[in-house]
Short mmCIF file of C-alpha atoms in Angstrom, two decimals:
data_model
loop_
_atom_site.label_atom_id
_atom_site.label_comp_id
_atom_site.label_asym_id
_atom_site.label_seq_id
_atom_site.Cartn_x
_atom_site.Cartn_y
_atom_site.Cartn_z
CA MET A 1 36.44 -3.39 48.62
CA PRO A 2 34.90 -0.72 46.42
CA LYS A 3 31.97 1.38 47.57
CA THR A 4 28.46 -0.14 47.23
CA SER A 5 27.37 2.12 44.24
CA ALA A 6 30.54 1.46 42.29
CA ARG A 7 30.40 -2.25 43.09
CA LEU A 8 26.72 -2.40 41.76
CA LEU A 9 27.70 -0.67 38.58
CA ALA A 10 30.42 -3.06 38.08
CA LEU A 11 28.14 -6.00 38.70
CA LEU A 12 25.61 -4.67 36.29
CA SER A 13 28.27 -4.16 33.68
CA LEU A 14 29.39 -7.86 34.03
CA LEU A 15 25.78 -9.16 33.82
CA GLN A 16 25.38 -7.28 30.49
CA THR A 17 28.40 -8.80 28.83
CA ARG A 18 27.23 -12.52 28.81
CA ARG A 19 24.09 -14.52 29.30
CA ASP A 20 24.99 -16.55 32.29
CA TRP A 21 27.32 -15.80 35.26
CA PRO A 22 28.20 -18.31 37.87
CA GLY A 23 28.09 -16.88 41.20
CA ALA A 24 31.64 -17.87 42.16
CA LEU A 25 33.00 -16.22 39.01
CA LEU A 26 31.18 -13.01 39.75
CA ALA A 27 32.71 -13.07 43.17
CA GLU A 28 36.16 -13.66 41.87
CA ARG A 29 35.84 -10.91 39.15
CA LEU A 30 34.53 -8.40 41.71
CA ASP A 31 36.88 -9.50 44.42
CA ILE A 32 34.07 -9.99 46.95
CA SER A 33 32.31 -12.83 48.72
CA PRO A 34 29.52 -14.90 47.25
CA ARG A 35 27.28 -13.60 49.98
CA THR A 36 27.94 -10.05 48.96
CA VAL A 37 27.02 -10.99 45.43
CA ARG A 38 23.69 -12.23 46.49
CA ARG A 39 23.13 -9.05 48.47
CA ASP A 40 24.06 -6.77 45.54
CA VAL A 41 21.89 -8.84 43.16
CA ASP A 42 18.99 -8.17 45.54
CA ARG A 43 19.72 -4.46 45.48
CA LEU A 44 19.69 -4.40 41.65
CA ARG A 45 16.33 -6.42 41.60
CA GLU A 46 14.90 -3.60 43.80
CA LEU A 47 15.99 -1.00 41.27
CA GLY A 48 14.10 -2.86 38.56
CA TYR A 49 16.70 -5.13 37.01
CA PRO A 50 15.23 -8.55 36.15
CA ILE A 51 17.97 -10.81 37.42
CA MET A 52 17.10 -14.42 37.39
CA THR A 53 18.87 -17.16 39.52
CA PHE A 54 19.66 -20.46 37.80
CA LYS A 55 20.44 -23.73 39.52
CA GLY A 56 23.18 -26.27 38.95
CA PRO A 57 26.75 -27.10 39.85
CA ASP A 58 27.72 -23.60 38.42
CA GLY A 59 24.64 -21.93 39.72
CA GLY A 60 24.54 -18.19 39.21
CA TYR A 61 22.70 -15.23 37.70
CA ARG A 62 21.15 -14.07 34.45
CA LEU A 63 19.93 -10.68 33.47
CA GLU A 64 16.57 -11.24 31.56
CA ALA A 65 14.44 -8.93 29.55
CA GLY A 66 11.82 -7.21 31.74
CA ALA A 67 8.47 -5.74 31.31
CA GLU A 68 9.89 -2.27 31.92
CA LEU A 69 12.92 -0.50 30.92
CA PRO A 70 15.28 -0.27 33.80
CA PRO A 71 18.29 2.18 33.89
CA LEU A 72 20.89 1.18 31.37
CA LEU A 73 24.65 1.19 31.69
CA PHE A 74 26.89 2.13 28.70
CA ASP A 75 30.57 2.64 28.38
CA ASP A 76 31.99 5.82 26.85
CA GLU A 77 32.09 4.42 23.29
CA GLN A 78 28.66 2.99 23.52
CA ALA A 79 27.32 6.32 24.72
CA VAL A 80 28.81 8.27 21.94
CA ALA A 81 27.70 5.81 19.25
CA LEU A 82 24.18 5.85 20.68
CA ALA A 83 24.04 9.78 20.44
CA VAL A 84 25.37 9.74 16.87
CA ALA A 85 22.84 7.06 15.78
CA LEU A 86 20.05 9.09 17.36
CA GLN A 87 21.20 12.24 15.44
CA ILE A 88 20.97 10.51 12.03
CA ALA A 89 17.70 8.67 12.80
CA ALA A 90 15.78 11.78 11.38
CA THR A 91 16.76 10.65 7.79
CA SER A 92 15.68 7.01 8.26
CA GLY A 93 12.20 7.52 6.88
CA ALA A 94 10.82 5.56 9.79
CA GLY A 95 8.75 8.15 11.36
CA ILE A 96 10.72 8.35 14.57
CA GLU A 97 12.32 11.75 14.28
CA GLU A 98 10.48 13.27 17.23
CA ALA A 99 11.15 10.17 19.46
CA ALA A 100 14.81 10.09 18.44
CA SER A 101 15.16 13.74 19.39
CA ARG A 102 13.55 13.14 22.82
CA ALA A 103 15.79 10.05 23.40
CA LEU A 104 18.85 12.01 22.54
CA ASN A 105 17.83 14.73 25.05
CA THR A 106 17.22 12.08 27.66
CA VAL A 107 20.59 10.32 27.04
CA ARG A 108 22.44 13.71 27.17
CA GLN A 109 20.94 14.75 30.44
CA VAL A 110 22.43 11.74 32.15
CA MET A 111 25.74 11.68 30.62
CA PRO A 112 28.71 12.84 32.61
CA ALA A 113 30.23 16.25 31.69
CA ARG A 114 33.10 14.75 29.81
CA LEU A 115 30.75 12.74 27.43
CA ARG A 116 28.24 15.60 27.23
CA HIS A 117 31.10 17.81 25.84
CA ARG A 118 32.07 15.22 23.29
CA ILE A 119 28.45 15.00 22.10
CA ASP A 120 27.89 18.70 21.97
CA THR A 121 31.09 19.12 19.78
CA LEU A 122 30.09 16.17 17.56
CA ARG A 123 26.95 17.61 15.77
CA VAL A 124 26.01 15.55 12.84
CA THR A 125 23.97 16.91 9.88
CA ALA A 126 22.60 14.16 7.71
CA VAL A 127 22.00 15.40 4.22
CA GLU A 128 20.00 13.42 1.62
CA PRO A 129 20.45 13.84 -2.10
CA PRO A 130 17.91 16.25 -3.53
CA ALA A 131 14.80 14.61 -4.79
CA THR A 132 12.03 15.57 -7.21
CA ARG A 133 9.54 14.93 -4.61
CA PRO A 134 9.87 14.20 -0.89
CA GLU A 135 9.80 10.65 0.29
CA PRO A 136 6.52 9.58 2.06
CA PRO A 137 7.12 8.82 5.76
CA VAL A 138 6.44 5.37 7.12
CA ASP A 139 4.50 4.90 10.28
CA GLY A 140 6.72 3.35 12.89
CA GLY A 141 3.84 0.91 13.82
CA VAL A 142 3.96 -0.45 10.29
CA LEU A 143 7.66 -1.12 10.27
CA THR A 144 7.18 -2.78 13.75
CA ALA A 145 4.43 -4.96 12.38
CA LEU A 146 6.29 -5.91 9.18
CA GLY A 147 9.58 -6.71 11.27
CA ALA A 148 7.65 -8.76 13.65
CA ALA A 149 6.11 -10.97 10.85
CA VAL A 150 9.49 -11.37 9.28
CA HIS A 151 11.12 -12.40 12.59
CA ALA A 152 8.21 -14.82 13.46
CA ARG A 153 8.01 -16.21 9.90
CA GLU A 154 4.22 -15.77 9.81
CA VAL A 155 2.15 -15.18 6.64
CA LEU A 156 1.19 -11.53 6.43
CA ARG A 157 -1.97 -10.04 5.02
CA PHE A 158 -2.25 -6.37 3.99
CA ASP A 159 -3.89 -3.85 1.78
CA TYR A 160 -1.51 -2.26 -0.67
CA ALA A 161 -2.09 1.15 -2.11
CA GLN A 162 -1.32 1.35 -5.86
CA PRO A 163 -1.28 5.09 -7.03
CA GLY A 164 -3.39 5.62 -10.18
CA ALA A 165 -4.91 2.08 -9.86
CA ASP A 166 -8.62 1.86 -10.71
CA ASN A 167 -10.31 -0.99 -9.03
CA GLY A 168 -13.76 -0.16 -10.48
CA GLY A 169 -14.93 1.42 -7.25
CA GLY A 170 -14.29 -1.70 -5.36
CA GLN A 171 -11.38 -2.50 -2.89
CA ALA A 172 -8.78 -4.88 -4.14
CA PRO A 173 -8.35 -8.14 -2.13
CA PRO A 174 -5.51 -8.19 0.40
CA ARG A 175 -2.13 -9.34 -0.51
CA ARG A 176 -0.95 -12.56 1.11
CA VAL A 177 2.87 -13.05 1.43
CA GLN A 178 5.58 -14.75 3.15
CA PRO A 179 7.65 -11.93 4.47
CA HIS A 180 11.56 -12.41 4.35
CA HIS A 181 13.32 -9.18 4.74
CA LEU A 182 12.65 -5.52 5.62
CA VAL A 183 15.15 -3.30 3.85
CA THR A 184 15.86 0.37 3.26
CA TRP A 185 16.95 1.65 -0.21
CA GLY A 186 17.39 5.14 -1.41
CA GLY A 187 15.53 6.54 1.70
CA ARG A 188 12.61 4.33 1.46
CA TRP A 189 11.57 1.12 3.36
CA TYR A 190 10.70 -1.99 1.40
CA LEU A 191 9.39 -5.47 2.30
CA VAL A 192 10.94 -8.34 0.19
CA ALA A 193 8.37 -11.15 0.25
CA TRP A 194 7.16 -14.27 -1.57
CA ASP A 195 3.72 -13.50 -2.88
CA LEU A 196 1.51 -16.47 -2.37
CA ASP A 197 -1.10 -15.61 -5.02
CA ARG A 198 1.31 -14.71 -7.73
CA GLU A 199 3.75 -17.37 -6.81
CA ASP A 200 6.85 -15.07 -7.26
CA TRP A 201 9.19 -12.70 -5.37
CA ARG A 202 7.89 -9.17 -4.82
CA THR A 203 9.23 -5.97 -3.22
CA PHE A 204 6.50 -3.72 -1.64
CA ARG A 205 6.99 -0.11 -0.52
CA ALA A 206 6.29 -0.09 3.23
CA ASP A 207 4.67 3.39 3.08
CA ARG A 208 1.79 1.67 0.94
CA ILE A 209 1.29 -1.13 3.19
CA THR A 210 -1.58 -1.42 5.70
CA PRO A 211 -1.17 -4.68 7.70
CA ARG A 212 -4.18 -6.73 8.56
CA THR A 213 -4.57 -8.64 11.71
CA PRO A 214 -4.20 -11.52 12.75
CA THR A 215 -1.13 -12.86 10.89
CA GLY A 216 -1.47 -16.25 9.02
CA PRO A 217 0.31 -19.59 9.95
CA ARG A 218 4.13 -19.97 10.27
CA PHE A 219 6.08 -20.94 7.15
CA THR A 220 9.52 -22.30 6.20
CA PRO A 221 11.55 -19.55 4.62
CA ARG A 222 12.38 -20.09 0.91
CA GLU A 223 15.83 -19.37 -0.38
CA LEU A 224 16.04 -15.99 -1.95
CA PRO A 225 17.27 -15.92 -5.59
CA GLY A 226 21.01 -15.65 -5.47
CA GLY A 227 20.90 -16.13 -1.68
CA ASP A 228 21.88 -12.53 -0.95
CA VAL A 229 19.25 -9.88 -0.08
CA ALA A 230 21.38 -6.99 -1.14
CA GLY A 231 22.05 -8.51 -4.70
CA PHE A 232 18.40 -9.44 -5.09
CA VAL A 233 16.99 -5.96 -4.15
CA SER A 234 19.64 -4.06 -6.41
CA GLY A 235 18.87 -6.48 -9.26
CA ARG A 236 15.08 -5.75 -8.88
CA PHE A 237 15.61 -1.93 -8.87
CA ARG A 238 17.66 -2.28 -12.06
CA GLY A 239 14.62 -3.62 -13.71
CA SER A 240 16.15 -7.06 -14.42
CA ASP A 241 14.53 -10.36 -14.46
CA GLY A 242 16.25 -11.48 -11.28
CA SER A 243 19.84 -11.99 -12.89
CA GLY A 244 21.07 -8.98 -11.08
CA ASP A 245 22.17 -7.16 -14.29
CA TRP A 246 20.96 -4.12 -16.15
CA PRO A 247 18.61 -4.63 -19.05
CA CYS A 248 21.09 -2.64 -21.26
CA ARG A 249 24.91 -3.14 -20.88
CA GLY A 250 27.52 -1.91 -23.27
CA GLU A 251 31.29 -1.42 -23.63
CA VAL A 252 33.31 1.67 -24.73
CA ILE A 253 36.80 2.99 -24.75
CA LEU A 254 37.45 6.48 -23.38
CA ASP A 255 40.47 8.68 -23.78
CA LEU A 256 40.73 9.38 -20.04
CA PRO A 257 42.75 7.78 -17.28
CA ALA A 258 41.14 4.78 -15.58
CA ASP A 259 41.53 6.31 -11.94
CA MET A 260 39.57 9.36 -13.16
CA VAL A 261 36.69 7.50 -14.74
CA SER A 262 36.38 4.83 -11.86
CA GLY A 263 35.27 7.45 -9.48
CA TYR A 264 32.05 8.14 -11.36
CA THR A 265 30.91 4.75 -12.58
CA ARG A 266 29.67 3.23 -9.34
CA ASP A 267 29.04 -0.36 -10.30
CA GLY A 268 30.62 -0.14 -13.75
CA VAL A 269 33.86 -1.96 -14.71
CA VAL A 270 36.94 0.18 -15.56
CA GLU A 271 40.17 -1.43 -17.10
CA ALA A 272 43.20 0.78 -17.66
CA LEU A 273 44.48 0.44 -21.33
CA GLY A 274 47.40 2.93 -20.80
CA PRO A 275 48.11 6.06 -18.84
CA ASP A 276 45.35 8.08 -20.66
CA ARG A 277 42.93 5.32 -22.03
CA CYS A 278 40.50 3.01 -20.46
CA ARG A 279 37.88 0.35 -21.28
CA VAL A 280 34.53 0.86 -19.50
CA VAL A 281 31.60 -1.50 -19.11
CA LEU A 282 28.32 0.20 -17.88
CA GLY A 283 24.73 -0.67 -17.55
CA SER A 284 21.45 1.31 -17.70
CA TRP A 285 17.71 1.16 -18.03
CA SER A 286 17.85 2.04 -21.81
CA TRP A 287 20.31 2.35 -24.56
CA PRO A 288 19.83 6.11 -24.97
CA GLY A 289 20.27 6.36 -21.28
CA LEU A 290 23.51 4.49 -21.34
CA ALA A 291 24.91 6.55 -24.18
CA ALA A 292 24.06 9.63 -22.25
CA ALA A 293 25.87 8.39 -19.17
CA VAL A 294 29.02 7.71 -21.32
CA GLY A 295 28.70 11.10 -23.01
CA ARG A 296 29.01 13.00 -19.69
CA PHE A 297 32.75 12.16 -19.84
CA ASP A 298 34.59 14.98 -21.58
CA ALA A 299 36.56 12.62 -23.82
CA ASP A 300 36.56 10.93 -27.22
CA ILE A 301 34.61 7.73 -27.34
CA GLU A 302 35.02 4.47 -29.14
CA VAL A 303 32.08 2.14 -28.97
CA VAL A 304 32.98 -1.57 -28.68
CA GLY A 305 29.53 -2.78 -28.61
CA PRO A 306 26.91 -3.80 -28.93
CA ALA A 307 25.14 -2.49 -31.93
CA GLU A 308 22.33 -1.09 -29.94
CA LEU A 309 24.70 1.18 -28.19
CA LYS A 310 26.03 2.69 -31.52
CA ASP A 311 22.48 3.26 -32.63
CA ALA A 312 21.70 5.13 -29.40
CA PHE A 313 24.79 7.30 -29.91
CA ALA A 314 23.41 8.15 -33.51
CA LEU A 315 20.05 8.96 -32.10
CA LEU A 316 21.53 11.31 -29.46
CA ALA A 317 23.61 12.92 -32.07
CA ARG A 318 20.63 13.72 -34.20
CA ARG A 319 18.80 15.07 -31.18
CA TYR A 320 21.73 17.26 -29.95
CA SER A 321 22.27 18.48 -33.46
CA ALA A 322 18.64 19.54 -33.74
CA ALA A 323 18.76 21.22 -30.35
CA ALA A 324 21.82 23.19 -31.45
CA THR A 325 20.40 24.29 -34.85
CA GLY A 326 16.80 24.65 -33.95
CA ALA A 327 15.73 22.01 -36.50
CA PRO A 328 12.95 19.59 -35.74
CA ALA A 329 13.93 16.69 -33.45
CA PRO A 330 14.11 13.26 -35.01
CA PRO A 331 10.93 11.18 -34.18
CA ARG A 332 10.91 8.70 -31.45
CA ARG A 333 11.40 5.02 -32.24
CA PRO A 334 8.24 2.84 -31.76
#
């Protein structure tokens, strides 16, 4: 029979792997008697683990959630994964950087030497793309409140700060929404919700939300357009009407290999027309923006369509020509 300490760790590990454990099965797995199982369960309870007993033909034990956090047991892979996750938490934008650093130090101190060495040699530096302005942090309490409302399916009321909005010196009425998803996109947190007053889907920046209490009544979730939150959010950020497509989309032929172009087109479609020629379909916010995106490839361009894309190339050609010769730039179109 293994020593008591090793046996307790093995018992705790088993209790964490499934919800219910019949006592006879635990005794069989640990190669001990049911009486010893009962004594070991009592020892774990004394250490703070909320282990409940359930009755029935296969009566046994269940590890419940408790009011306090008892010591946790991780295998080697889980411990390394936890340490890596805590290292990259600083770029989550959730306002938990200091707490994540303290948690990492706590985990590291109780790790055995072999794991501590692995963590020390696996230093992760999360680098975000440069931005013209830093992303505002989000209070962790706000994220918790939003996540709780999403989980409970309760109507949420909140004040929403609109930069540059003039409310005539008064405060805008609170927004009333049915919260559906809390998502992160491009380093920012957003709430996807059905706006009850506007009767439409909306995305709200979490850093501008100040939740009000209490929450409202429970609701039956509506089906998100398209049924996929990732597709819905990406479509909204493309400025579309919910179709999930860019407002401007065009097609060109480039004198470049398809494999060279495909690495720089993200969600574009690239079709090989030969070893050094390909068809490209791209989208953008505007036609000049789309023409500029195509123009960054160092290759000859043939515009397939539409006519708006050809006009955008002509506009950029006049602008570039004016920039090269110092002549006045062409006027903007109304």
